[in-house]
Amino acid sequence: QQAIPMPQGGNQMHHWDLLDQSPGGFALLREATGHARVAIGDLLGISHSPDGPWQTGIVKRVRYRGEEDLIVGVQKLMEQVEAVNVTSPDQQEPVPGLFYRGQTTPVTAATLLLPIGRWSSGQSVSVTRLGSLLLGRVVELTTQFEIFEVTAR
């Protein structure tokens, strides 16, 4: 597994060993980390290959095994995400986000992951390559990001 802390942790790629996997998440191991900085609530980009496809996950558990081996429990958030830039009428400077198109089986809504703080349900945003979207209800909220259901305008 490859993992990249996103968006505030930078974009350095690290190799992790997959210890366990379930429909809802992963247990990942990074040996001899030198006490790498990973915290509960961090957003990770995860892929089997540096070329993707990528999915996102949120760190739910962190523990050290021995002196330096780091084990991280990651809850899956979205699979097959697309990096986008987002603007709104009051926020002209583009902000990076992650768009998930949703799926029909099982039915899941399209969602947009954005940095915390400047967005609200009912707000119209412009998304690169997608056009205008309406932010719906918040489906995930952390100290670093929020995920909104979205619909086309």
mmCIF file of C-alpha atoms in Angstrom:
data_model
loop_
_atom_site.group_PDB
_atom_site.id
_atom_site.type_symbol
_atom_site.label_atom_id
_atom_site.label_comp_id
_atom_site.label_asym_id
_atom_site.label_seq_id
_atom_site.Cartn_x
_atom_site.Cartn_y
_atom_site.Cartn_z
ATOM 1 C CA GLN A 1 0.000 0.000 0.000
ATOM 2 C CA GLN A 2 1.097 3.570 -0.673
ATOM 3 C CA ALA A 3 -0.237 6.303 1.600
ATOM 4 C CA ILE A 4 -0.069 10.058 1.267
ATOM 5 C CA PRO A 5 -1.136 12.404 4.082
ATOM 6 C CA MET A 6 -3.624 14.887 2.603
ATOM 7 C CA PRO A 7 -4.276 17.812 2.392
ATOM 8 C CA GLN A 8 -2.484 19.522 5.301
ATOM 9 C CA GLY A 9 0.153 16.857 5.925
ATOM 10 C CA GLY A 10 1.875 17.514 2.614
ATOM 11 C CA ASN A 11 2.219 15.141 -0.280
ATOM 12 C CA GLN A 12 5.112 12.867 0.604
ATOM 13 C CA MET A 13 4.464 9.235 -0.313
ATOM 14 C CA HIS A 14 5.261 6.446 2.146
ATOM 15 C CA HIS A 15 5.214 2.680 1.711
ATOM 16 C CA TRP A 16 3.087 0.765 4.234
ATOM 17 C CA ASP A 17 2.515 -2.967 4.640
ATOM 18 C CA LEU A 18 -1.091 -4.136 4.654
ATOM 19 C CA LEU A 19 -1.715 -6.125 7.850
ATOM 20 C CA ASP A 20 -5.463 -6.579 7.526
ATOM 21 C CA GLN A 21 -8.327 -5.382 5.353
ATOM 22 C CA SER A 22 -12.094 -5.324 5.795
ATOM 23 C CA PRO A 23 -14.941 -3.772 3.796
ATOM 24 C CA GLY A 24 -14.677 -0.708 6.045
ATOM 25 C CA GLY A 25 -10.957 -0.156 6.328
ATOM 26 C CA PHE A 26 -7.336 -1.225 6.700
ATOM 27 C CA ALA A 27 -4.706 -1.968 9.296
ATOM 28 C CA LEU A 28 -1.393 -0.659 7.955
ATOM 29 C CA LEU A 29 2.150 -1.162 9.271
ATOM 30 C CA ARG A 30 5.126 1.091 8.716
ATOM 31 C CA GLU A 31 8.352 -0.374 10.066
ATOM 32 C CA ALA A 32 11.123 1.742 11.622
ATOM 33 C CA THR A 33 9.203 4.998 11.329
ATOM 34 C CA GLY A 34 11.355 7.013 13.699
ATOM 35 C CA HIS A 35 8.008 8.006 15.230
ATOM 36 C CA ALA A 36 6.482 9.430 12.041
ATOM 37 C CA ARG A 37 3.785 12.015 12.567
ATOM 38 C CA VAL A 38 0.406 10.402 12.020
ATOM 39 C CA ALA A 39 -2.537 11.449 14.156
ATOM 40 C CA ILE A 40 -6.114 10.322 14.657
ATOM 41 C CA GLY A 41 -8.261 12.268 12.213
ATOM 42 C CA ASP A 42 -5.575 12.606 9.521
ATOM 43 C CA LEU A 43 -6.789 12.162 5.962
ATOM 44 C CA LEU A 44 -4.804 9.688 3.840
ATOM 45 C CA GLY A 45 -4.737 8.949 0.140
ATOM 46 C CA ILE A 46 -4.266 5.183 -0.310
ATOM 47 C CA SER A 47 -3.326 3.130 -3.367
ATOM 48 C CA HIS A 48 -1.671 -0.183 -4.235
ATOM 49 C CA SER A 49 0.359 1.693 -6.872
ATOM 50 C CA PRO A 50 1.743 5.243 -7.170
ATOM 51 C CA ASP A 51 -0.256 5.515 -10.412
ATOM 52 C CA GLY A 52 -3.581 4.826 -8.640
ATOM 53 C CA PRO A 53 -6.416 4.336 -8.518
ATOM 54 C CA TRP A 54 -6.631 6.245 -5.218
ATOM 55 C CA GLN A 55 -9.099 6.131 -2.377
ATOM 56 C CA THR A 56 -9.310 8.163 0.803
ATOM 57 C CA GLY A 57 -9.309 7.072 4.410
ATOM 58 C CA ILE A 58 -9.273 8.668 7.838
ATOM 59 C CA VAL A 59 -6.921 7.545 10.615
ATOM 60 C CA LYS A 60 -8.982 6.107 13.486
ATOM 61 C CA ARG A 61 -6.268 4.347 15.564
ATOM 62 C CA VAL A 62 -2.531 4.818 16.018
ATOM 63 C CA ARG A 63 -0.205 2.636 18.065
ATOM 64 C CA TYR A 64 3.449 1.739 18.172
ATOM 65 C CA ARG A 65 4.679 -1.846 18.191
ATOM 66 C CA GLY A 66 8.038 -1.966 19.898
ATOM 67 C CA GLU A 67 10.201 1.106 19.636
ATOM 68 C CA GLU A 68 9.565 2.248 16.063
ATOM 69 C CA ASP A 69 6.983 0.158 14.166
ATOM 70 C CA LEU A 70 3.787 2.131 13.610
ATOM 71 C CA ILE A 71 0.391 0.445 13.180
ATOM 72 C CA VAL A 72 -2.465 2.605 11.893
ATOM 73 C CA GLY A 73 -6.169 1.756 11.685
ATOM 74 C CA VAL A 74 -7.734 3.523 8.696
ATOM 75 C CA GLN A 75 -11.456 3.810 7.943
ATOM 76 C CA LYS A 76 -12.259 3.926 4.210
ATOM 77 C CA LEU A 77 -14.057 7.090 3.144
ATOM 78 C CA MET A 78 -14.248 7.169 -0.644
ATOM 79 C CA GLU A 79 -12.926 5.015 -3.468
ATOM 80 C CA GLN A 80 -12.016 6.282 -6.945
ATOM 81 C CA VAL A 81 -11.677 9.950 -6.034
ATOM 82 C CA GLU A 82 -10.826 12.755 -8.430
ATOM 83 C CA ALA A 83 -8.698 15.765 -7.446
ATOM 84 C CA VAL A 84 -10.519 19.031 -8.241
ATOM 85 C CA ASN A 85 -10.293 22.762 -7.598
ATOM 86 C CA VAL A 86 -13.311 24.463 -6.007
ATOM 87 C CA THR A 87 -14.424 28.106 -5.941
ATOM 88 C CA SER A 88 -17.531 29.849 -4.658
ATOM 89 C CA PRO A 89 -18.962 33.334 -5.267
ATOM 90 C CA ASP A 90 -17.315 34.590 -2.049
ATOM 91 C CA GLN A 91 -14.121 32.458 -2.461
ATOM 92 C CA GLN A 92 -12.553 33.182 -5.855
ATOM 93 C CA GLU A 93 -9.153 31.643 -5.015
ATOM 94 C CA PRO A 94 -9.340 27.927 -5.992
ATOM 95 C CA VAL A 95 -9.271 25.462 -3.088
ATOM 96 C CA PRO A 96 -8.256 21.807 -3.600
ATOM 97 C CA GLY A 97 -10.903 19.167 -3.036
ATOM 98 C CA LEU A 98 -11.664 15.519 -3.770
ATOM 99 C CA PHE A 99 -14.764 14.509 -5.751
ATOM 100 C CA TYR A 100 -16.390 11.072 -5.555
ATOM 101 C CA ARG A 101 -18.982 10.348 -8.245
ATOM 102 C CA GLY A 102 -21.051 7.936 -6.181
ATOM 103 C CA GLN A 103 -22.364 4.651 -7.498
ATOM 104 C CA THR A 104 -25.595 2.910 -8.358
ATOM 105 C CA THR A 105 -25.022 -0.468 -6.643
ATOM 106 C CA PRO A 106 -25.210 -0.019 -3.740
ATOM 107 C CA VAL A 107 -26.575 3.486 -4.136
ATOM 108 C CA THR A 108 -24.209 6.119 -2.752
ATOM 109 C CA ALA A 109 -24.402 9.857 -3.307
ATOM 110 C CA ALA A 110 -21.782 11.950 -5.055
ATOM 111 C CA THR A 111 -19.652 13.711 -2.453
ATOM 112 C CA LEU A 112 -17.073 16.492 -2.271
ATOM 113 C CA LEU A 113 -14.313 16.581 0.348
ATOM 114 C CA LEU A 114 -13.190 20.122 1.235
ATOM 115 C CA PRO A 115 -10.928 21.798 3.808
ATOM 116 C CA ILE A 116 -12.868 22.720 6.947
ATOM 117 C CA GLY A 117 -14.398 26.073 7.647
ATOM 118 C CA ARG A 118 -15.609 28.098 4.702
ATOM 119 C CA TRP A 119 -18.415 25.972 3.288
ATOM 120 C CA SER A 120 -22.065 25.399 4.195
ATOM 121 C CA SER A 121 -24.979 23.246 3.085
ATOM 122 C CA GLY A 122 -27.038 24.961 0.395
ATOM 123 C CA GLN A 123 -24.004 26.803 -1.004
ATOM 124 C CA SER A 124 -23.304 26.716 -4.744
ATOM 125 C CA VAL A 125 -19.690 25.991 -5.752
ATOM 126 C CA SER A 126 -17.860 25.758 -9.066
ATOM 127 C CA VAL A 127 -15.757 22.614 -9.544
ATOM 128 C CA THR A 128 -13.123 22.118 -12.267
ATOM 129 C CA ARG A 129 -14.297 19.815 -15.083
ATOM 130 C CA LEU A 130 -17.704 19.406 -13.364
ATOM 131 C CA GLY A 131 -19.297 22.864 -13.376
ATOM 132 C CA SER A 132 -21.671 24.133 -10.712
ATOM 133 C CA LEU A 133 -22.581 21.879 -7.774
ATOM 134 C CA LEU A 134 -24.856 22.428 -4.778
ATOM 135 C CA LEU A 135 -23.480 21.394 -1.378
ATOM 136 C CA GLY A 136 -25.962 19.193 0.476
ATOM 137 C CA ARG A 137 -25.765 17.676 3.937
ATOM 138 C CA VAL A 138 -22.447 17.115 5.702
ATOM 139 C CA VAL A 139 -21.686 13.370 5.848
ATOM 140 C CA GLU A 140 -18.279 13.573 7.611
ATOM 141 C CA LEU A 141 -16.739 16.348 9.688
ATOM 142 C CA THR A 142 -13.274 16.442 11.269
ATOM 143 C CA THR A 143 -10.941 19.176 12.476
ATOM 144 C CA GLN A 144 -9.250 19.205 9.035
ATOM 145 C CA PHE A 145 -11.948 18.540 6.435
ATOM 146 C CA GLU A 146 -15.648 18.059 5.762
ATOM 147 C CA ILE A 147 -17.449 15.914 3.210
ATOM 148 C CA PHE A 148 -20.670 17.126 1.599
ATOM 149 C CA GLU A 149 -23.206 15.277 -0.518
ATOM 150 C CA VAL A 150 -23.459 17.210 -3.792
ATOM 151 C CA THR A 151 -25.913 17.563 -6.670
ATOM 152 C CA ALA A 152 -25.605 19.249 -10.074
ATOM 153 C CA ARG A 153 -27.098 22.747 -10.412
#
